[in-house]
Short mmCIF file of C-alpha atoms in Angstrom, two decimals:
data_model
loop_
_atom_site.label_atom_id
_atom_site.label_comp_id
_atom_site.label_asym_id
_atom_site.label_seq_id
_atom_site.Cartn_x
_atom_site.Cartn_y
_atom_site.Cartn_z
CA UNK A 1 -2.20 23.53 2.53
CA UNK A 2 1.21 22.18 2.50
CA UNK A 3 1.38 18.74 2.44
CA UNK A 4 5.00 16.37 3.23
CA UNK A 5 5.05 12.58 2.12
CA UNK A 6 7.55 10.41 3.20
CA UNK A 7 7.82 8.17 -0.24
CA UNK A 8 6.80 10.85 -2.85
CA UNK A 9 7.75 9.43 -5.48
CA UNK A 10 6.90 5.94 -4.72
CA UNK A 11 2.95 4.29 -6.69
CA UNK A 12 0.75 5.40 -3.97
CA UNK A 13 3.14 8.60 -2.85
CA UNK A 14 3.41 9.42 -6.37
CA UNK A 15 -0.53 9.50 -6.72
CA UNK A 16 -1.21 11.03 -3.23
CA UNK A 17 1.31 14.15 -4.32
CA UNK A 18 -0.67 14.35 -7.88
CA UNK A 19 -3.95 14.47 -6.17
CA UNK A 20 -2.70 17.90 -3.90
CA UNK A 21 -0.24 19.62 -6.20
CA UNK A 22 -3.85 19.42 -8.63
CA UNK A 23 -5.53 21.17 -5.73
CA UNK A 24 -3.30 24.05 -5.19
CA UNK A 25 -1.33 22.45 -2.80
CA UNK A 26 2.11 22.66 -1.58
CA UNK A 27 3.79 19.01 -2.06
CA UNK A 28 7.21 18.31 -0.24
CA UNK A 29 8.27 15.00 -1.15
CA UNK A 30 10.85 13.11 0.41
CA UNK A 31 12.17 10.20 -1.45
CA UNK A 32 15.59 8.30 -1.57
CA UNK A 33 14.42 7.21 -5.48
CA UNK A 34 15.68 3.60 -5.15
CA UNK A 35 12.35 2.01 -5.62
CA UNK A 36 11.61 0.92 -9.69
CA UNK A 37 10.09 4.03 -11.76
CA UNK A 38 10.43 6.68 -8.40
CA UNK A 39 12.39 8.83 -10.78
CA UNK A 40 9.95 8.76 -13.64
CA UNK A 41 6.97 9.18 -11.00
CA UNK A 42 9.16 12.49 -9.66
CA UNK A 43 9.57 14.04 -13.57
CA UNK A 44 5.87 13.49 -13.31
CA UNK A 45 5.00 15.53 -10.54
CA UNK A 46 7.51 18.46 -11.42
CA UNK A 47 5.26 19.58 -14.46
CA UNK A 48 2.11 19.29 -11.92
CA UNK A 49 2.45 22.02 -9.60
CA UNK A 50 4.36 23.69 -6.31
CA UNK A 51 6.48 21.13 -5.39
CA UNK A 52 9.62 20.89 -3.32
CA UNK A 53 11.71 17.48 -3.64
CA UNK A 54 14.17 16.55 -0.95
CA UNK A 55 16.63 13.53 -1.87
CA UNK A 56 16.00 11.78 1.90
CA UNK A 57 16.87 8.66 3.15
CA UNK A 58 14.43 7.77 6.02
CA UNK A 59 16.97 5.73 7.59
CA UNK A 60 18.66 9.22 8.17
CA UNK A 61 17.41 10.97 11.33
CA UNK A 62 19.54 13.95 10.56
CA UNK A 63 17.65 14.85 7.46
CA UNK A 64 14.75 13.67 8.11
CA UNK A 65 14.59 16.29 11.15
CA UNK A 66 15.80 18.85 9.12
CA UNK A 67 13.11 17.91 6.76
CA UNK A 68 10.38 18.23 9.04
CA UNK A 69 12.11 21.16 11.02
CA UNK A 70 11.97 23.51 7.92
CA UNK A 71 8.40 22.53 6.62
CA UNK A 72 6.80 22.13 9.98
CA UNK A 73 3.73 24.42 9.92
CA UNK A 74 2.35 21.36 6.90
CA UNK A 75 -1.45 20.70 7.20
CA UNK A 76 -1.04 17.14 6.74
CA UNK A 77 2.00 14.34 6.67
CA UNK A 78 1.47 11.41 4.65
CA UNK A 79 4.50 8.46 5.62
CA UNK A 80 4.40 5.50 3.10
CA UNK A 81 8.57 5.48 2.67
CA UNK A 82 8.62 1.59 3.02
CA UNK A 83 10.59 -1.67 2.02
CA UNK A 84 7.52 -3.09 0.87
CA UNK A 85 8.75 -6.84 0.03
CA UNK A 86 7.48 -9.83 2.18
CA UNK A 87 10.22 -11.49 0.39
CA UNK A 88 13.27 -8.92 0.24
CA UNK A 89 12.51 -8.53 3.87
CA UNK A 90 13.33 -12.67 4.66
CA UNK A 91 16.31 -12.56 2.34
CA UNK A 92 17.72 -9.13 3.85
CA UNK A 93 16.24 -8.29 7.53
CA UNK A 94 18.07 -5.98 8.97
CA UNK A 95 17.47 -3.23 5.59
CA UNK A 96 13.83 -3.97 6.13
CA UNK A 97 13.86 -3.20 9.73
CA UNK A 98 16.11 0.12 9.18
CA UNK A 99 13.73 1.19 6.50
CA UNK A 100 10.50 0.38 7.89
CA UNK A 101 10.86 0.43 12.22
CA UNK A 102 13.89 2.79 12.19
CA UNK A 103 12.35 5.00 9.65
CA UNK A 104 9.62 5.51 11.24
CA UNK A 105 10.82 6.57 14.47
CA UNK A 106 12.99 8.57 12.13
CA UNK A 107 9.88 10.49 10.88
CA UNK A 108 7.56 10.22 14.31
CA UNK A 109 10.84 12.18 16.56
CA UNK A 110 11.40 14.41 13.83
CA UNK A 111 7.75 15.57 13.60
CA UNK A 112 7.54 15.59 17.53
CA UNK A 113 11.08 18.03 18.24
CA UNK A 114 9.78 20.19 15.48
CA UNK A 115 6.10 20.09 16.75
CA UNK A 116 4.30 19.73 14.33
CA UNK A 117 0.89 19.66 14.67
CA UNK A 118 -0.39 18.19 11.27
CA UNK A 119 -2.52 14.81 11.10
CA UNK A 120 0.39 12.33 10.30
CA UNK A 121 -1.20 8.80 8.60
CA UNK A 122 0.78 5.68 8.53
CA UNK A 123 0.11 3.51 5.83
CA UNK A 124 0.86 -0.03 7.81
CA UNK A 125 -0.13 -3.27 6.38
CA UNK A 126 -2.40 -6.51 6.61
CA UNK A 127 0.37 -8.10 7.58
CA UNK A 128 0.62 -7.32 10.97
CA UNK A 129 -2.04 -9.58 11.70
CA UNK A 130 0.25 -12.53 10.58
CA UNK A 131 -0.72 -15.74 8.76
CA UNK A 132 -3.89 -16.53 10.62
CA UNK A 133 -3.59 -20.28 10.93
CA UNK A 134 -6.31 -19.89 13.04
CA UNK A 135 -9.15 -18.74 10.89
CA UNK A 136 -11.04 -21.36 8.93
CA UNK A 137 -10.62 -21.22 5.38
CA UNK A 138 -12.78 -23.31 2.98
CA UNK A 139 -13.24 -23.01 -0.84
CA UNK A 140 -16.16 -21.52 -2.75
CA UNK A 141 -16.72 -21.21 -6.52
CA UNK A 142 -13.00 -22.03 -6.86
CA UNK A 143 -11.99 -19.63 -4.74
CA UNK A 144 -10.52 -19.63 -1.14
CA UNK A 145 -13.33 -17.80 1.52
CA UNK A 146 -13.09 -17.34 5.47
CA UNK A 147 -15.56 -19.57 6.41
CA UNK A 148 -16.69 -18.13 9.42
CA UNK A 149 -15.83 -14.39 8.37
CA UNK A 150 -18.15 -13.09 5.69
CA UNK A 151 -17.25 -9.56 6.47
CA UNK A 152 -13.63 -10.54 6.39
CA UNK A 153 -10.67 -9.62 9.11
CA UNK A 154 -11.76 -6.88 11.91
CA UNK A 155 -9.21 -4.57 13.49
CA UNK A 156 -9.65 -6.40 16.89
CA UNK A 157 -7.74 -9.13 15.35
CA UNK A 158 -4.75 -10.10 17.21
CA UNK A 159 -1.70 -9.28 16.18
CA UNK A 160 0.93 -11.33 14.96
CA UNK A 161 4.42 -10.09 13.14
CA UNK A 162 5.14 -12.92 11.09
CA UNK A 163 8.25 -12.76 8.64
CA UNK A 164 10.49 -9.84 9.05
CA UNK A 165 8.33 -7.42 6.94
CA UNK A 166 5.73 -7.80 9.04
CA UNK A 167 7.78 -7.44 12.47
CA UNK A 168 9.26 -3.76 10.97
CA UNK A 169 5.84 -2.55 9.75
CA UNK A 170 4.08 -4.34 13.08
CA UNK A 171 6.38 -2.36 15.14
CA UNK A 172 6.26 0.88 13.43
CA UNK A 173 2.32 0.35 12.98
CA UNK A 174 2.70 0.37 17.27
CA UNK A 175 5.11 3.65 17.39
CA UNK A 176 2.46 5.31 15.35
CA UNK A 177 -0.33 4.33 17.81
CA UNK A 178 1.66 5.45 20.60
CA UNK A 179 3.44 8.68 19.64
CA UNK A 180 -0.54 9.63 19.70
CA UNK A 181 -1.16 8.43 23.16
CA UNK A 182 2.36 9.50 24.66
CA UNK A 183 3.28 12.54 22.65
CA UNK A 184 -0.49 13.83 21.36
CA UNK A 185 0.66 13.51 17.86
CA UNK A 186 -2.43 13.08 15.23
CA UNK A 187 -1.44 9.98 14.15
CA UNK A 188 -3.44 7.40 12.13
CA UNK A 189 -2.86 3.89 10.80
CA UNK A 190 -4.42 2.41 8.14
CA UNK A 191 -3.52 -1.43 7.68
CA UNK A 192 -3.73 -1.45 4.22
CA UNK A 193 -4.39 -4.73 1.55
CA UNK A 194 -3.54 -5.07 -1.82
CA UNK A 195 -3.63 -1.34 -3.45
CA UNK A 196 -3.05 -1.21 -7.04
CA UNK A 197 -4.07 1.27 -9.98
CA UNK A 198 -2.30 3.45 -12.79
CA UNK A 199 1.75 4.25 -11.80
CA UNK A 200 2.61 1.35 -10.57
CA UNK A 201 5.73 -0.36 -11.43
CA UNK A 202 4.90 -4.12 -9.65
CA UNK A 203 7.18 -6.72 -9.89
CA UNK A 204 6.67 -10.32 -8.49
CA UNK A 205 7.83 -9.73 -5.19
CA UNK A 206 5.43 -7.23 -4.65
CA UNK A 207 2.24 -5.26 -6.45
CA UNK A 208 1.33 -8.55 -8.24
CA UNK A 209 -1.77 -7.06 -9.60
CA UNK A 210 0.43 -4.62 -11.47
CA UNK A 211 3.02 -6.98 -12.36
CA UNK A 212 0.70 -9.62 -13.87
CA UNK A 213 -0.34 -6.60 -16.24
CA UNK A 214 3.30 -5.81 -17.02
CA UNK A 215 4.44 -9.25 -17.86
CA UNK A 216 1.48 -10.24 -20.00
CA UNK A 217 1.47 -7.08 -22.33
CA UNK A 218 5.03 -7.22 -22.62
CA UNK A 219 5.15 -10.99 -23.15
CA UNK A 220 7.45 -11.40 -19.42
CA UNK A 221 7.67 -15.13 -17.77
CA UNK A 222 4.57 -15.50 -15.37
CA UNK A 223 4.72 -17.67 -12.81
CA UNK A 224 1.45 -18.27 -10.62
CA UNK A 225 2.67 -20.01 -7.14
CA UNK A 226 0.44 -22.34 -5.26
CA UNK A 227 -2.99 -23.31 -6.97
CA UNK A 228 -4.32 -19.82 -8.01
CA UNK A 229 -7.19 -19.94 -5.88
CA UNK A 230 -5.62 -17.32 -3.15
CA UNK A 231 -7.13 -14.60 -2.87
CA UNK A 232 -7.02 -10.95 -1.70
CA UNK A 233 -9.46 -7.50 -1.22
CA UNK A 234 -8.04 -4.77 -3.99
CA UNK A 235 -8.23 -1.24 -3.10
CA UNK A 236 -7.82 0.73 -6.32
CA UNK A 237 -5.49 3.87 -5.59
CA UNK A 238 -8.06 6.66 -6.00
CA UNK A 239 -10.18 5.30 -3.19
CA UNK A 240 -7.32 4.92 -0.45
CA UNK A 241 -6.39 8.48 -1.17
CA UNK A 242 -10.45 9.09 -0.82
CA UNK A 243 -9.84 7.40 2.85
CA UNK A 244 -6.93 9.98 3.70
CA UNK A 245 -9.09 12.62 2.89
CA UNK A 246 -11.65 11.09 4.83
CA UNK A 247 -9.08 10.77 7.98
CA UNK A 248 -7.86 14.40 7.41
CA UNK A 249 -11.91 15.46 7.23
CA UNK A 250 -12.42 13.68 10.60
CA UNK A 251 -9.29 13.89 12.51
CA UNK A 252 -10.97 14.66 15.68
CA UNK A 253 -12.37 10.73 15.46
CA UNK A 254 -9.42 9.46 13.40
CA UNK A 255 -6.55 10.56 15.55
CA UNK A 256 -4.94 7.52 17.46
CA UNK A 257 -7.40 4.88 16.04
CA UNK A 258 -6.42 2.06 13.17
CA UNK A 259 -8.29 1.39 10.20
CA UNK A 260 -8.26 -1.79 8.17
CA UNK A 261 -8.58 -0.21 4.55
CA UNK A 262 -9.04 -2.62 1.54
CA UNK A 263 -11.44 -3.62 -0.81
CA UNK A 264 -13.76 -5.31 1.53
CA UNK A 265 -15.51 -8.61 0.19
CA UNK A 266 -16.91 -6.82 -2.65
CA UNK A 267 -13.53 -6.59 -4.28
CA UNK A 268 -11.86 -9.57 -3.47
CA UNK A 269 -9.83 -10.97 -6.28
CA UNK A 270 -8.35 -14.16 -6.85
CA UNK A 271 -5.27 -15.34 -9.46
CA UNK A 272 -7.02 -17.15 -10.94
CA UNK A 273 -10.14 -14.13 -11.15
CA UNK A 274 -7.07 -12.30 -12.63
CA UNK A 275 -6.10 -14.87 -15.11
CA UNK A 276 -9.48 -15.15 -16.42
CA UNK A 277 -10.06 -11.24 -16.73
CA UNK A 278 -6.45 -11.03 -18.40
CA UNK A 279 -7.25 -13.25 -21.18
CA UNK A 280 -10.75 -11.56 -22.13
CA UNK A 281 -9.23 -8.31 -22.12
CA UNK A 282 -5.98 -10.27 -24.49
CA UNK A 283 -8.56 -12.27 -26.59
CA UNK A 284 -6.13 -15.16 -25.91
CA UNK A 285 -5.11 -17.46 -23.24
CA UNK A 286 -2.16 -16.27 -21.06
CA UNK A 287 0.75 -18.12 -20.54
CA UNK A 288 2.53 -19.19 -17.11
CA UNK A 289 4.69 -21.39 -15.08
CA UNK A 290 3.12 -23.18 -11.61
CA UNK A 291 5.47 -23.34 -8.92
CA UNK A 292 4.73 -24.66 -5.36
CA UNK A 293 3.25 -22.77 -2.28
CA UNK A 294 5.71 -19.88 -0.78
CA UNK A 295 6.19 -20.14 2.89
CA UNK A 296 4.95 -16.70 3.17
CA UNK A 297 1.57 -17.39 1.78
CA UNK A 298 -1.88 -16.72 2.72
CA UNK A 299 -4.49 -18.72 1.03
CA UNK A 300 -6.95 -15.50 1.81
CA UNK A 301 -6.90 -12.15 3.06
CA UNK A 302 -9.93 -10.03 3.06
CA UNK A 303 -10.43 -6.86 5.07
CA UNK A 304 -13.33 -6.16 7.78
CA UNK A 305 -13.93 -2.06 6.44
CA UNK A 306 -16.94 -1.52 8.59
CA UNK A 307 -14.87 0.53 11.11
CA UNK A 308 -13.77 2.94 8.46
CA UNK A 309 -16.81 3.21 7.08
CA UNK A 310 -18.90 4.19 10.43
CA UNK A 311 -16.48 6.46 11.74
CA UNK A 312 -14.85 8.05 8.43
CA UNK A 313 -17.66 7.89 6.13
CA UNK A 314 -15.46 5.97 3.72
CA UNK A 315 -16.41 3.33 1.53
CA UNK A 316 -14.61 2.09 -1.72
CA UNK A 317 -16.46 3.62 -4.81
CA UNK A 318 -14.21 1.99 -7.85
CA UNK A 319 -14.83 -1.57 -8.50
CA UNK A 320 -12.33 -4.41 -9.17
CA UNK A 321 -13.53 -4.31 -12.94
CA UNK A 322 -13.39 -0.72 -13.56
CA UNK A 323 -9.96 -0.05 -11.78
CA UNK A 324 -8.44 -3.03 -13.50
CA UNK A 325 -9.62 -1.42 -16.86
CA UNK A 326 -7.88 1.66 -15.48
CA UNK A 327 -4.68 -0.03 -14.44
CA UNK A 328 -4.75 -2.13 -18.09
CA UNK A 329 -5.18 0.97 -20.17
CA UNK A 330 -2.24 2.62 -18.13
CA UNK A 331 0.45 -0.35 -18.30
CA UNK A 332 -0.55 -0.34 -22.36
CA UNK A 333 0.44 3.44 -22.72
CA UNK A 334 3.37 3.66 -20.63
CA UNK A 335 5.08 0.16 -21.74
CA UNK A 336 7.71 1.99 -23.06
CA UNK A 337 8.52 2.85 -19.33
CA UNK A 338 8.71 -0.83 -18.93
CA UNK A 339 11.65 -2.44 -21.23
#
């Protein structure tokens, strides 16, 4: 099978192109490489396997198409090119929406003129839902909980694009839905929560599971914001790229339908859970700063996975302990990649 992904080179791209290029797979990645470690994640992949590598902007239609044009008999398309900053996306809007809503028309016209008949799977975001002022939140063993929500949030959730990040991937999240409805493309989206797991290259603005890693093994400032007790459903990387096999498998239920895909209550993670884990794995207590609550901040977001579970046959198999094991040993052998 020949497989494109938009974002390559990117953490879950990187891992997604790994997991076919092991298979026997044919791997085109297109990546523009301006996202922290792409270029080590791409010298990674070359020794793996067959693997084409087109430097590709999504914002550019022209290559994009030609992209798609010359590789468009693929067996699956995997689009996760993304501006992936809640942050970057207040303090520069209009790159967000070029990268993440212009993009993806970008890649949905290109697939359609070249007709291409391939599952395509979106990863969208949790975001879309917005910050659910709503929903009763209460606290529980020091933790913030939905109190009315034990299963956490459903896809029939309304949606609401809240900061410009979430307006760019709320309105892509809606071309990929329709391009399946209008055009008959095999679209999925999955409305992804916190993924993290080995090859990632977090930062604060985004991937803080990964970036709380990096910082405390290589002695970086730390700064916790709000009281610690937010939390948030982790999906460790080998399972989401379980639940696009999954899709692929069932296609003929997937196509056109969203999927919330996270950790589910089972895996739900607080800063403070971190924090704790962090300093039995360091045998010592780890440093940080507090700053106030961000703006941008939910106290809790936990995913309702039922729906992906019933109709995909997909349920996370790596728990929060054993992928954060995974992600510590990683960080510890690659911190070189780091300074």
């Amino acid at each position: 099978m020949k497989v494109i992904i938009t974002g390559g080179a990117g953490f879950i791209g990187s891992n997604a192109a790994s997991r076919y290029l092991r298979k026997g797979d044919e791997v085109v990645v297109l990546d523009d490489l301006s996202r922290a470690g792409a270029s080590h994640n791409l010298d990674w992949l070359k020794r793996q396997g067959h693997l084409t590598f087109l430097k590709v902007d999504v914002r550019d239609s022209r290559k994009v198409s030609r992209a798609f044009e010359a590789h468009r008999h693929a067996g699956l398309v995997l689009h996760l090119a993304s501006q992936v900053a809640v942050a970057i996306s207040v303090m520069d809007p209009r790159t967000d929406f070029e990268v993440n809503a212009l993009g993806t028309l970008n890649v949905l016209e290109a697939a359609r003129l070249a007709g291409v008949t391939a599952p395509l799977i979106y990863s969208s975001t949790s975001r879309v839902y917005g910050g659910m002022e709503d929903v009763p939140v209460v606290e529980r063993d020091g933790r913030y909980a939905y109190r009315d929500l034990p299963e956490g949030i459903p896809e029939e959730r309304g949606l609401d694009f809240h900061t410009p990040y979430g307006c760019s991937k709320g309105a892509a999240d809606q071309y990929v839905r329709d391009y399946a409805r209008v055009y008959g493309l095999r679209t999925v989206v999955f409305r992804q929560s916190c993924v993290y797991g080995d090859r990632q290259f977090g930062v604060e603005e985004q991937g803080w599971v990964a970036w709380f890693m990096i910082a405390t093994q290589l002695g970086l400032p730390l700064t916790v914001y709000g009281d610690g007790k937010q939390v948030r459903d982790i999906l460790f990387i080998e399972d989401l790229l379980n639940a696009f096999d999954a899709a692929l498998a069932k296609i003929q239920i997937a196509a056109g339908r969203v999927y919330n895909i996270g950790g589910g209550p089972k895996n739900a993670l607080s800063i403070r859970d971190l924090l704790a884990y962090l300093e039995r794995r360091e045998g010592r207590p780890i440093q940080y700063r507090q700053e106030g609550w961000r703006p941008v901040d939910r106290k809790v977001y936990v995913s309702d996975i039922r729906r992906a579970q019933s109709e995909l046959g997909w349920t996370p198999l790596i728990g929060r302990d054993q992928g954060l094991d995974s992600l510590h040993k990683w960080v510890w052998s690659h911190r070189g990649l780091f300074r």
